[in-house]
Structure formats: C-alpha cells, structure tokens
PDB file of C-alpha atoms and ligand atoms in Angstrom:
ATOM      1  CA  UNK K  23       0.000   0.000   0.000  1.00  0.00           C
ATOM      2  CA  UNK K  24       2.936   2.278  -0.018  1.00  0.00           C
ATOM      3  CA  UNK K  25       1.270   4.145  -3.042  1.00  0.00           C
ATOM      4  CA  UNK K  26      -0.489   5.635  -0.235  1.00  0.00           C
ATOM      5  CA  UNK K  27       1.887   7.132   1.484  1.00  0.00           C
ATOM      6  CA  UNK K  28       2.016  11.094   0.824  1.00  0.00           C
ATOM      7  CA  UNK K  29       5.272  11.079  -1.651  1.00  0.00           C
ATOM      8  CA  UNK K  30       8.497  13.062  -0.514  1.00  0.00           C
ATOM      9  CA  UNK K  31       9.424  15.094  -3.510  1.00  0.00           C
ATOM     10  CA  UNK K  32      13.473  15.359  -3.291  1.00  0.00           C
ATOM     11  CA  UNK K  33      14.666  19.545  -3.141  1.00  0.00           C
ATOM     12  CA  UNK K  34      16.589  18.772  -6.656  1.00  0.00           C
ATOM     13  CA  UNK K  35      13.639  17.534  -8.184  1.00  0.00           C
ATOM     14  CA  UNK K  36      11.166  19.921  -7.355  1.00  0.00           C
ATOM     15  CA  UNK K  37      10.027  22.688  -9.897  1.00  0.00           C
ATOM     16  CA  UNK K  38      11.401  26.076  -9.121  1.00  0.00           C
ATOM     17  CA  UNK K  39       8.997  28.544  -9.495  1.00  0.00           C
ATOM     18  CA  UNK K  40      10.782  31.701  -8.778  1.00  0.00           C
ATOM     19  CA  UNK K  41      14.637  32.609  -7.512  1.00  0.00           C
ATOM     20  CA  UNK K  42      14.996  35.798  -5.277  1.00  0.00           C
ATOM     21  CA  UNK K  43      18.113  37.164  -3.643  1.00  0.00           C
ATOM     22  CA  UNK K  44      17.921  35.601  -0.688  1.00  0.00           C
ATOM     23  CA  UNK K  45      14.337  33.123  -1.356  1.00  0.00           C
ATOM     24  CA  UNK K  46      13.849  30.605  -3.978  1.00  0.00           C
ATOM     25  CA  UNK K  47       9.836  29.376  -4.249  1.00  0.00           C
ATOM     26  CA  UNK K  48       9.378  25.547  -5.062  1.00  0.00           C
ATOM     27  CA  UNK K  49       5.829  24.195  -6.560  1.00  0.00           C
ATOM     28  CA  UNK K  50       3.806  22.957  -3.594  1.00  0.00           C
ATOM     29  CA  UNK K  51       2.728  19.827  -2.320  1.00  0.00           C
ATOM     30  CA  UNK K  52      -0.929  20.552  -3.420  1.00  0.00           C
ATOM     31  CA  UNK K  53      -2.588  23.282  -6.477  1.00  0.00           C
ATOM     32  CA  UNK K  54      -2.732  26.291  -4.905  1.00  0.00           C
ATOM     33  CA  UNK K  55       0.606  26.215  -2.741  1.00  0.00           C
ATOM     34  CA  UNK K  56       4.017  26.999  -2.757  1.00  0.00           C
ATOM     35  CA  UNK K  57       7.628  26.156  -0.902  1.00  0.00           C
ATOM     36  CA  UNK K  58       8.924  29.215   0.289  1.00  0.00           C
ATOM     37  CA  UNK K  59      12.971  28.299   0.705  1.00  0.00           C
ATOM     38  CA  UNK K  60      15.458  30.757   2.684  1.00  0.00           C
ATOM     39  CA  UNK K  61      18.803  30.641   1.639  1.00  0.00           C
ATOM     40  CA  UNK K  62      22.032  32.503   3.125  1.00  0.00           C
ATOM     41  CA  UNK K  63      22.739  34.743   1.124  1.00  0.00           C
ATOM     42  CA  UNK K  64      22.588  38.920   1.748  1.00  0.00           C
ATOM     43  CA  UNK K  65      22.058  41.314  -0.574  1.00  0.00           C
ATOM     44  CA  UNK K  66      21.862  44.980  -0.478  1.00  0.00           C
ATOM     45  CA  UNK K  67      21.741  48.454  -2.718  1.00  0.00           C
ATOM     46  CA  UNK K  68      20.352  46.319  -5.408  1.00  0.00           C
ATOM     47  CA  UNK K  69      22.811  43.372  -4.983  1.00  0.00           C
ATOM     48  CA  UNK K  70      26.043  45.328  -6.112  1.00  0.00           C
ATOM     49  CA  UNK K  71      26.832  44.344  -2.194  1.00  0.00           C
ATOM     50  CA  UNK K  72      26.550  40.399  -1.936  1.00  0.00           C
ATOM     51  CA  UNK K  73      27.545  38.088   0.918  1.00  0.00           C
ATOM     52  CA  UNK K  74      26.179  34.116   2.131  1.00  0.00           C
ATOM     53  CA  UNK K  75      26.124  34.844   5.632  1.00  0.00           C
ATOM     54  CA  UNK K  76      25.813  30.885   7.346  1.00  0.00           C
ATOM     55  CA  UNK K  77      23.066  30.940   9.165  1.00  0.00           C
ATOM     56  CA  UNK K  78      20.785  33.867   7.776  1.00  0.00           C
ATOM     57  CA  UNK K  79      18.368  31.751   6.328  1.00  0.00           C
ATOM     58  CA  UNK K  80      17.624  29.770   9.069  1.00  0.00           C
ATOM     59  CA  UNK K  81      16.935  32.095  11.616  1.00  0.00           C
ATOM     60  CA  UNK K  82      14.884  34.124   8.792  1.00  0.00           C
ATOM     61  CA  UNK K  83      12.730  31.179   8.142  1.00  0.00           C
ATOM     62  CA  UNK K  84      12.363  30.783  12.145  1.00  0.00           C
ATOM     63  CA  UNK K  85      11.741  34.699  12.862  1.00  0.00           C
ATOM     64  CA  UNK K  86       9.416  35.098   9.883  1.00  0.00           C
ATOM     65  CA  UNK K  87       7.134  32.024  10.925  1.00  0.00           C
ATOM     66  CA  UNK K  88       6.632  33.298  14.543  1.00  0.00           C
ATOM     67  CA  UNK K  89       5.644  36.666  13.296  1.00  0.00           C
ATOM     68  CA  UNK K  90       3.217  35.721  10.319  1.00  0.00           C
ATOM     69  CA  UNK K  91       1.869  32.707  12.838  1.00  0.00           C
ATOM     70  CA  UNK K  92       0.984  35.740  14.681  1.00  0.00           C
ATOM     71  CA  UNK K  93      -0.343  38.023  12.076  1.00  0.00           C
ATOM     72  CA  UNK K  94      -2.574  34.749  11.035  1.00  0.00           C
ATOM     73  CA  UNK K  95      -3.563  34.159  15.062  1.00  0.00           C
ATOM     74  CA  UNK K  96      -5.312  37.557  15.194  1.00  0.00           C
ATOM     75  CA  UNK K  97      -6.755  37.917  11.881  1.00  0.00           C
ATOM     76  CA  UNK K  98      -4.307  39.538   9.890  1.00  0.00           C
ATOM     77  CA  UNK K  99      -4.314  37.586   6.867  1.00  0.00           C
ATOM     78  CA  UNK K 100      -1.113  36.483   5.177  1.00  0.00           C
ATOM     79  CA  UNK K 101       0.413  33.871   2.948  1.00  0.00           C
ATOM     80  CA  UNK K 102       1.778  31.686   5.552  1.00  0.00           C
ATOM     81  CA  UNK K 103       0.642  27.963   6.469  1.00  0.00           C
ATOM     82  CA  UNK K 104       3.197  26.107   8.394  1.00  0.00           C
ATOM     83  CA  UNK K 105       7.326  25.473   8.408  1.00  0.00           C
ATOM     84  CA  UNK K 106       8.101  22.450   7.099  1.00  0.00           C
ATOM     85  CA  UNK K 107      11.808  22.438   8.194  1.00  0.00           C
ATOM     86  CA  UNK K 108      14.904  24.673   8.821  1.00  0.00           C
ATOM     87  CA  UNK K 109      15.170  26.545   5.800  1.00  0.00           C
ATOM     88  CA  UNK K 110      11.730  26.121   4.421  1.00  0.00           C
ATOM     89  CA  UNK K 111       7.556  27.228   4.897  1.00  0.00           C
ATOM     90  CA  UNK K 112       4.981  26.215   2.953  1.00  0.00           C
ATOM     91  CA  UNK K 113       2.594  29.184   1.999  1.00  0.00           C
ATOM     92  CA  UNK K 114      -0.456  30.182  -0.132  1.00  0.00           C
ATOM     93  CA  UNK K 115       0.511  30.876  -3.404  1.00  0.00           C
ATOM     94  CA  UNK K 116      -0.558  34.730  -4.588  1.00  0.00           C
ATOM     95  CA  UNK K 117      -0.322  37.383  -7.204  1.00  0.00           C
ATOM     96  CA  UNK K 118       2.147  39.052  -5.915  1.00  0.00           C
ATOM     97  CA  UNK K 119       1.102  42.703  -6.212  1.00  0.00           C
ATOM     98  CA  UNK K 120       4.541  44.442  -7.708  1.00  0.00           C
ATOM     99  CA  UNK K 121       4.964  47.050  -4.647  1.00  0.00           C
ATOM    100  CA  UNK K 122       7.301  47.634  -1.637  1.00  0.00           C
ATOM    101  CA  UNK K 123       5.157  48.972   1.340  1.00  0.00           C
ATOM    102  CA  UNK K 124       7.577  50.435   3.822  1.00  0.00           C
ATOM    103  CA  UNK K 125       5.942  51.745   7.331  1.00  0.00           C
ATOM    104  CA  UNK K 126       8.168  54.245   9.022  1.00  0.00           C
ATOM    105  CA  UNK K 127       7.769  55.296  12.826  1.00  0.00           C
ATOM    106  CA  UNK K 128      11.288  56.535  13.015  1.00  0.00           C
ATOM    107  CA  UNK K 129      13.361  58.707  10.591  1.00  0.00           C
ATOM    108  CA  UNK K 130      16.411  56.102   9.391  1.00  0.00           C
ATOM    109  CA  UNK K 131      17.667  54.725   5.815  1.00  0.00           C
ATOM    110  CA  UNK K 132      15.915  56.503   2.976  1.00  0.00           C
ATOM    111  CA  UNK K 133      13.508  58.701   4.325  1.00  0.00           C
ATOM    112  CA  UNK K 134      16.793  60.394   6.504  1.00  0.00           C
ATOM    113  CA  UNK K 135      19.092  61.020   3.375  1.00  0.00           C
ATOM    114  CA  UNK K 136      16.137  62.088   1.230  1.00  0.00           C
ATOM    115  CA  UNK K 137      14.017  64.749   4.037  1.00  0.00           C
ATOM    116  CA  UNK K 138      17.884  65.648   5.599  1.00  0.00           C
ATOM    117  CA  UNK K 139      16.044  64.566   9.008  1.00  0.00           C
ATOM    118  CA  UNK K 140      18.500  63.319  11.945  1.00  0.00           C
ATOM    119  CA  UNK K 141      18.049  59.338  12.533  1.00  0.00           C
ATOM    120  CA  UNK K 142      16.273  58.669  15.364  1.00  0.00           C
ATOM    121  CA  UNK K 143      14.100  60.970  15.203  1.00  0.00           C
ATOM    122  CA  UNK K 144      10.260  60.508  15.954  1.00  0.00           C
ATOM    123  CA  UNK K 145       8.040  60.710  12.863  1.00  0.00           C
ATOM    124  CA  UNK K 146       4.787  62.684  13.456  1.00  0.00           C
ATOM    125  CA  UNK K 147       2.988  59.925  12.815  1.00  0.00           C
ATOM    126  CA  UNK K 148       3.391  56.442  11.233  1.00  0.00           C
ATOM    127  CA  UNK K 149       4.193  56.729   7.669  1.00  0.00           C
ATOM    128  CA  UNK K 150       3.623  54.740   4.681  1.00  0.00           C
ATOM    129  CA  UNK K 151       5.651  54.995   1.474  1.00  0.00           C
ATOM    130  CA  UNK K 152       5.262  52.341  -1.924  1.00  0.00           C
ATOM    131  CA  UNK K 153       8.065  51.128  -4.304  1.00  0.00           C
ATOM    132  CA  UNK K 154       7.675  49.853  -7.309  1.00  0.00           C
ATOM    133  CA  UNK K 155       9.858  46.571  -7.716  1.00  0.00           C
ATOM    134  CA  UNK K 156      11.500  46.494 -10.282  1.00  0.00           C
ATOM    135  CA  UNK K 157      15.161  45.443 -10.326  1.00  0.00           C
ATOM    136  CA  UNK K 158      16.362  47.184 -13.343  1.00  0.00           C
ATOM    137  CA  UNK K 159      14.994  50.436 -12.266  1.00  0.00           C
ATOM    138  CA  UNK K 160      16.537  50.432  -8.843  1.00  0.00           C
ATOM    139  CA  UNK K 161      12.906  49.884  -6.989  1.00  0.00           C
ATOM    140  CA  UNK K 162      11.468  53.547  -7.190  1.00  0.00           C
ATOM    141  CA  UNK K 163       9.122  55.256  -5.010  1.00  0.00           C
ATOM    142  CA  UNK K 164       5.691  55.472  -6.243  1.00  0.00           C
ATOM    143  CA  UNK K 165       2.671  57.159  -5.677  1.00  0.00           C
ATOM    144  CA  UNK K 166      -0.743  56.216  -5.254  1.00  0.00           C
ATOM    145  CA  UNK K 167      -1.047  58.179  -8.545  1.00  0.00           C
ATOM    146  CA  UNK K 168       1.259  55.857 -10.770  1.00  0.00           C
ATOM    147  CA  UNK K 169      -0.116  52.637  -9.077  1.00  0.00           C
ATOM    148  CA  UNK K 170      -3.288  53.485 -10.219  1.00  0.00           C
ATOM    149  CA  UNK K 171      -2.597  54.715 -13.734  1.00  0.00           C
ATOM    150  CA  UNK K 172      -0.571  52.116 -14.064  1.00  0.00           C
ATOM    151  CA  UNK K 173      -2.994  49.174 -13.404  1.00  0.00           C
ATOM    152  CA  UNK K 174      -0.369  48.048 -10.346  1.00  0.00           C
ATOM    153  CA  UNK K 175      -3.717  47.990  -7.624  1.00  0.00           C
ATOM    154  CA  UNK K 176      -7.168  49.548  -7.818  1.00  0.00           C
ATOM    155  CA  UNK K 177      -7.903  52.419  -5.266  1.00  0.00           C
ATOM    156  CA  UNK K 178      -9.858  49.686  -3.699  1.00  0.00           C
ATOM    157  CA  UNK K 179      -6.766  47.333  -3.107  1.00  0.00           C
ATOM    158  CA  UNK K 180      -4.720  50.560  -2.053  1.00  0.00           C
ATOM    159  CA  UNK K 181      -6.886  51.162   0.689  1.00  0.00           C
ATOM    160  CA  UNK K 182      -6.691  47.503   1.434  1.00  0.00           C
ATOM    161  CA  UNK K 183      -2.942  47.452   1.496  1.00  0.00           C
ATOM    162  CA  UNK K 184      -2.568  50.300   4.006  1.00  0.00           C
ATOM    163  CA  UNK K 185      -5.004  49.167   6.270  1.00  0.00           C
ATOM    164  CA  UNK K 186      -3.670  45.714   6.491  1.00  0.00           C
ATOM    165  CA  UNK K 187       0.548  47.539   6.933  1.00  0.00           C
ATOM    166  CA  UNK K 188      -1.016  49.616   9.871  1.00  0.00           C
ATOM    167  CA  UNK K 189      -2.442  46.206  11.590  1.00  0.00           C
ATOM    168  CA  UNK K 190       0.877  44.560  10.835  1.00  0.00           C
ATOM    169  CA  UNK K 191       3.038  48.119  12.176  1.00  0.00           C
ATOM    170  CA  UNK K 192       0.574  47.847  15.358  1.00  0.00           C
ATOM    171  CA  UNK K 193       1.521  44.780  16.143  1.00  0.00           C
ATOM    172  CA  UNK K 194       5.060  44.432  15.451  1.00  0.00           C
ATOM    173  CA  UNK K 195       5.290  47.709  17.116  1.00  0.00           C
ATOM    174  CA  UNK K 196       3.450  46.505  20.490  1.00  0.00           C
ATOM    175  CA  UNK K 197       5.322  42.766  19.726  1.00  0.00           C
ATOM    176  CA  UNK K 198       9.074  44.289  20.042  1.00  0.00           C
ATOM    177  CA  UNK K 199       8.623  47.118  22.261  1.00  0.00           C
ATOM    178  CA  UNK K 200       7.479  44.253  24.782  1.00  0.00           C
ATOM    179  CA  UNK K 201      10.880  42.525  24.000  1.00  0.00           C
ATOM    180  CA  UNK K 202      13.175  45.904  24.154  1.00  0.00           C
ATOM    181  CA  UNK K 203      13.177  46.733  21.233  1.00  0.00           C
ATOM    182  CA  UNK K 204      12.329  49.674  18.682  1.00  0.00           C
ATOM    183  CA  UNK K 205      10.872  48.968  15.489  1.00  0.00           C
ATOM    184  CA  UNK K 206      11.984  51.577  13.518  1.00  0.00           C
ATOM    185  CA  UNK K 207      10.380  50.821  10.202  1.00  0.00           C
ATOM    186  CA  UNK K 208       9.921  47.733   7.744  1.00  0.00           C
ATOM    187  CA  UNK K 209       8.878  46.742   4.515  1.00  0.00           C
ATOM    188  CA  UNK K 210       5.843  44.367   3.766  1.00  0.00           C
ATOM    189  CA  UNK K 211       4.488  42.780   0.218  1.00  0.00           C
ATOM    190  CA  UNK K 212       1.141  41.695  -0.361  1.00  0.00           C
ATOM    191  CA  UNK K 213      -0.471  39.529  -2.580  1.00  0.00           C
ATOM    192  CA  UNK K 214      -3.840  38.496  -4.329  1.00  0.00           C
ATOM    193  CA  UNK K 215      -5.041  35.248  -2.697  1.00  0.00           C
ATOM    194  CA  UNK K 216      -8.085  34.149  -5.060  1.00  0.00           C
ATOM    195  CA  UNK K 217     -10.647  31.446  -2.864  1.00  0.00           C
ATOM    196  CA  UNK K 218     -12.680  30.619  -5.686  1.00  0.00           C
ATOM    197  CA  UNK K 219     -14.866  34.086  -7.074  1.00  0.00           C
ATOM    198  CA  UNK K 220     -13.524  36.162  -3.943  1.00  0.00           C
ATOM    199  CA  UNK K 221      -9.985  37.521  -4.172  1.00  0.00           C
ATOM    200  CA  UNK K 222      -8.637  39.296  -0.743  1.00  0.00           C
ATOM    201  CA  UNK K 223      -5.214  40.991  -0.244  1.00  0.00           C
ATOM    202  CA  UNK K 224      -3.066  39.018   2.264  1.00  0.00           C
ATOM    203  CA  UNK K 225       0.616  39.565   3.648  1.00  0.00           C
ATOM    204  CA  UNK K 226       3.301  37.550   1.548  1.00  0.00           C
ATOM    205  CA  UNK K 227       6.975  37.243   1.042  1.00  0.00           C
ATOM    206  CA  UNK K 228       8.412  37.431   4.794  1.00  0.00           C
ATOM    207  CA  UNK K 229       9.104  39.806   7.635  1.00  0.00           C
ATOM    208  CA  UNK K 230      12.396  39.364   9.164  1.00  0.00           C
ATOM    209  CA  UNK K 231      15.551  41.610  10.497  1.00  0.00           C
ATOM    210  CA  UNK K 232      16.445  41.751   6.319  1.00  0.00           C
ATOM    211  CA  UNK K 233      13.013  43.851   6.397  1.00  0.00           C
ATOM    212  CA  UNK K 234      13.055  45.406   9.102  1.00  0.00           C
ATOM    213  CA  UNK K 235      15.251  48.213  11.128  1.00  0.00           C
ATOM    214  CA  UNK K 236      15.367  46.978  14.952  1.00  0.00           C
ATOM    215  CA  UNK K 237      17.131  48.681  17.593  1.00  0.00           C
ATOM    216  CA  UNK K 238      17.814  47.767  21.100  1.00  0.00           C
ATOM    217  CA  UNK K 239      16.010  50.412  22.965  1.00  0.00           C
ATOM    218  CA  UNK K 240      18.434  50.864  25.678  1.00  0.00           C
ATOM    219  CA  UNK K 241      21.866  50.868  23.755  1.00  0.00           C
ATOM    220  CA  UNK K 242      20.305  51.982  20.332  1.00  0.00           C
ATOM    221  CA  UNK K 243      22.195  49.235  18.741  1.00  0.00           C
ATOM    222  CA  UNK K 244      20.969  47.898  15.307  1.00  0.00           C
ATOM    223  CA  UNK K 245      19.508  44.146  15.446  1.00  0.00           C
ATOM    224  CA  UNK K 246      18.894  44.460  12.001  1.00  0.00           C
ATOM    225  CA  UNK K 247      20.334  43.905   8.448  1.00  0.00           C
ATOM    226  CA  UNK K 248      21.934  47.551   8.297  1.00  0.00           C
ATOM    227  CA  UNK K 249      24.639  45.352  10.405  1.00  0.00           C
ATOM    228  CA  UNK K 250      25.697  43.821   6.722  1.00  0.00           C
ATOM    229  CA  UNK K 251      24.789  46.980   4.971  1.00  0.00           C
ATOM    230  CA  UNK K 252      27.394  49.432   6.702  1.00  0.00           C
ATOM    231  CA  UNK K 253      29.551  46.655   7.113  1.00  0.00           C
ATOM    232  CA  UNK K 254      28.866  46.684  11.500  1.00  0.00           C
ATOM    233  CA  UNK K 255      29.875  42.927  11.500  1.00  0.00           C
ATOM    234  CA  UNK K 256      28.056  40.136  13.987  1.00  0.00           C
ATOM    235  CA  UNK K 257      24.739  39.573  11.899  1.00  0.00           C
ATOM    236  CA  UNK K 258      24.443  36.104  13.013  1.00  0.00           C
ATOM    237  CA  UNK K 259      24.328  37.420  16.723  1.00  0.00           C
ATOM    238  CA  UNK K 260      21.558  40.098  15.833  1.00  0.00           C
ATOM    239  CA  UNK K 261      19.539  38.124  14.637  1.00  0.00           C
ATOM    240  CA  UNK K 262      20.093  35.734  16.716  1.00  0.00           C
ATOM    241  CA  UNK K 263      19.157  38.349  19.703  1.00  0.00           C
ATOM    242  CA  UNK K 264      15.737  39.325  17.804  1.00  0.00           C
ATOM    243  CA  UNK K 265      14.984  34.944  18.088  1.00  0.00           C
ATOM    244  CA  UNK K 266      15.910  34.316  21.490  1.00  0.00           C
ATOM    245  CA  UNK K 267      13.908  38.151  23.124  1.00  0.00           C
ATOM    246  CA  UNK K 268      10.873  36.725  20.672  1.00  0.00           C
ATOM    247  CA  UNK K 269      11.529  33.335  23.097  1.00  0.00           C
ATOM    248  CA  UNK K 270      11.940  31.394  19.383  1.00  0.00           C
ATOM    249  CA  UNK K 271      15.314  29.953  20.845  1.00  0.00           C
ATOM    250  CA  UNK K 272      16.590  28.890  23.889  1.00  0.00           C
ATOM    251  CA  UNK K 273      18.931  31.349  25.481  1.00  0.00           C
ATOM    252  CA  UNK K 274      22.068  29.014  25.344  1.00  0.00           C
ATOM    253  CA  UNK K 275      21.066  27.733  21.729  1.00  0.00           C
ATOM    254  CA  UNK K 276      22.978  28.156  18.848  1.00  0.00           C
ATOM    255  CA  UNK K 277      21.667  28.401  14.963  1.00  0.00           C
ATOM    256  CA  UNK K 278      21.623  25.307  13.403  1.00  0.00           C
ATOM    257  CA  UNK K 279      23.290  25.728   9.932  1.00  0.00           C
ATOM    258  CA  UNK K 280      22.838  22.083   8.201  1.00  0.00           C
ATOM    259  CA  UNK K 281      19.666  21.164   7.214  1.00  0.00           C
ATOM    260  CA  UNK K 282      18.188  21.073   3.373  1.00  0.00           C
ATOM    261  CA  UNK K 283      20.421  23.309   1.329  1.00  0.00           C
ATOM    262  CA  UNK K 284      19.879  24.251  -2.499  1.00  0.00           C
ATOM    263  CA  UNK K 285      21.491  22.307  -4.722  1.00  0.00           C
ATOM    264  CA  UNK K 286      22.948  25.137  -6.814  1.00  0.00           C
TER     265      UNK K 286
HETATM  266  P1  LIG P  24      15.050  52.346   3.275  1.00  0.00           P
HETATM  267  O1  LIG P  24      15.182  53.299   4.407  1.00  0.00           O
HETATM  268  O2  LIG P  24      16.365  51.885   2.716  1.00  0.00           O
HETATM  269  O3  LIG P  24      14.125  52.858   2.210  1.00  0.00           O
HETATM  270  O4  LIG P  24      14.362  51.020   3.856  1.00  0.00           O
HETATM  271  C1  LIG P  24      13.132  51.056   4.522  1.00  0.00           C
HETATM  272  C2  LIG P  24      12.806  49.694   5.117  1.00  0.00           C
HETATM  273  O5  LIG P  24      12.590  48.741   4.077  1.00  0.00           O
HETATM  274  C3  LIG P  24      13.922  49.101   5.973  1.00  0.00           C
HETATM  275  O6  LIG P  24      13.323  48.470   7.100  1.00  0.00           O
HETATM  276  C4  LIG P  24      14.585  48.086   5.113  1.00  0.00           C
HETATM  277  C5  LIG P  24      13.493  47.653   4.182  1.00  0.00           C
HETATM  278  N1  LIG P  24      13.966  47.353   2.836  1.00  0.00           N
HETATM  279  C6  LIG P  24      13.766  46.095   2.305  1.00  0.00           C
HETATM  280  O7  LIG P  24      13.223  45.210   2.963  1.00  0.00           O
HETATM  281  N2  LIG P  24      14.180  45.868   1.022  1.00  0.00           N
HETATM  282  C7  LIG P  24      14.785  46.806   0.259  1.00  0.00           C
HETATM  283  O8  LIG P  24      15.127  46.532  -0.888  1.00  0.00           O
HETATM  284  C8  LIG P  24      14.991  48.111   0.825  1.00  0.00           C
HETATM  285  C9  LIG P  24      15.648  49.204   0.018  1.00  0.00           C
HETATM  286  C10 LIG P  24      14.559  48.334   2.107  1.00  0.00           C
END
C-alpha cells in the first residue's frame, strides 16, 4: 500500500517557481501552494553588495514564521501555512502585487538622506511609502497616482494594502517594544489570494531583520540587516538576539546551519 503514502518530492527535483536574492519558491505539495525556501545569502543596494552569511536563512525562516503565525492568530491575513523544516515554509501561493510597502515610525535609511532629518528621530505619525519593484529600475518610489494609472492595484486594493501595513506596524510595534526593542520601520508585500470568485489581499513574502530596522532600545544598537549593509559585522548574533527576546530559541542555543540546502 505504499502508493499511499504522501510522496516526498526530493529539493533537486522539485520545480522552481521563482529565484529571489535571498528566497527561492518551489511548486507545492498541493494546487494552490508553494515552498517558500530561505537561503544565506545577503544582498543589499540592489545586490552590487553580496555576501552568504551561514546561518541567515535559518533564523529568517524561524523569525518570519513566529511573526506571520501571529499576524494569522489575530486575523491579519497572510500567505503563511506552516514550516516544514529549517530553511523552508509552505505558503499560499498569490499574485504578488509588484509594490514595496515600507511603514516608518522613526526617521532612518531613505527617508533620513532624502528629508535631511536626523536618525532617530520621531516621525509625526506612522508613515507609509510604496516602491515599485523592479530590479532594473533600482525599486522607485511610487505614488498612489502611478499605481493606479498604471494598473499596479485599484484604489480599492490601495486602501486595502494600508489598512492591512497599519495592523501589521501595530503589532510588530506593540510585539518588540514588549521585548526591548524599537521597530523603527519595515517593509511588507502583499499579494492576491483568489478562494474561488472572492480575491482578498493578504501579507506575503516574509518579515524578518532583512526587512526590518530593529534597535535595542536601551543601547540603540541595530539588530537588524543595516549590520551587513554598513559593514557593522556580527549579523548572526543580531539576529540571533531578535529569536531568542521573541523566546523562538533557547537562550544558550545556537543556529543550526545544516539542514536542506539548495542544490545550486
Ligand atoms: P530604506 O530606508 O532603505 O528605504 O528602507 C526602509 C525599510 O525597508 C527598511 O526596514 C529596510 C526595508 N527594505 C527592504 O526590505 N528591502 C529593500 O530593498 C529596501 C531598500 C529596504
């Protein structure tokens, strides 16, 4: 009767869907789903600055489950099913709507260079800005303006989209400030999730210290993955901080690094 037996597709022979910078996405064990796989590798200012940091992935894929888990526990709707193992989730697969949404309660990165406002500083209010992605053009920001006229989402979805990134920036903000730390901003995507005739926008991709700014609130010190970017050093231990304060490891564990790995 072994026929019955739900059949272990090998990592080599799945279909790849789609390879990111630092995700690939695998066909799914069932229509409708997708392997979500988190390598090691860092990226940033459009990948002229690449690294594989040993370890990234997995605490990525651990960090990101415990906060979408979340997101999914009190009705925030997201991509996210279960983890399947150290480097991999399995998740809804969606029509990935082409936009960064970045949610800023502190000045930092981008928004500091561009306004000439001192990082750190308190923004007025929570702020939320949209890139388009798009790799060749450097991932510019948009307005609600050129989403629209350009067919990216309706004014409908757009309204959608920022409600859902203030439900995610209220809890994350609530989330880390209970652990000591400051969530300074971070970037979401969203996706179409169609359940027969009803489509609703859910979060996708995944939220981790690579899309986030998190700073210790006592020392100020970055948890986050501005540690690669301006070359701060100890990634691995950041991150590794953000896991154990979010109680996701034990405080005298270390990061696993073996598990599956991609079979380049
Ligand atoms: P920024 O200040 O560089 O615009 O970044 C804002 C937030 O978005 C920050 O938390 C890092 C995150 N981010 C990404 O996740 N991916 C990106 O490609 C960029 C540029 C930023």
């Amino acid at each position: 009767m072994d026929f019955l037996k739900p059949r272990y597709t090998p990592m080599n022979r799945r279909r790849r869907i789609y390879e990111g910078k630092a995700k690939v996405l695998y066909e799914g064990p069932e229509p409708g789903t997708l392997i979500q796989h988190f390598k090691d590798d860092a990226t940033a200012f459009n990948a002229k600055k690449h690294e594989v940091i040993d370890g990234k992935g997995v605490l990525n894929n651990r960090i990101s489950e415990f906060l979408f888990q979340h997101l999914n526990d009190i009705g925030v709707p997201t991509h996210f099913i279960r983890r399947l193992n150290m480097r991999e989730q399995l998740i809804r697969e969606v029509e990935i709507i082409p936009l960064e949404v970045v949610v800023r309660n502190v000045a930092a990165g981008s928004l500091a260079t561009r306004l000439g406002l001192e990082e750190g500083t308190q923004l007025p209010r929570s702020i939320i800005e949209f890139y388009y992605k798009n790799d060749a053009l450097n991932d510019p920001m948009v307005s609600e303006e050129h989403i629209t006229a350009f067919g990216w989402a309706t004014p409908q979805e757009i309204d959608d989209i920022m409600a859902l990134a203030i439900r995610v920036n209220d809890f994350l903000s609530g989330l880390f400030l209970g652990v000591g730390i400051r969530l300074v901003d971070f970037k979401i995507e969203t996706g179409r999730l169609w359940e027969g005739d009803m489509m609703r926008i859910v979060v996708a991709d995944e939220i981790s210290p690579d899309s986030c700014r998190l700073w210790d609130i006592k020392s100020a010190d970055k948890l986050d993955k501005d540690r690669f970017r301006k070359d701060l050093g100890g990634l691995i231990e950041a991150y590794t901080e953000v896991a154990k304060r979010l109680g996701i490891m034990s405080e005298n564990e270390k990061v696993q690094t073996g598990g599956p790995r991609l079979v380049q």
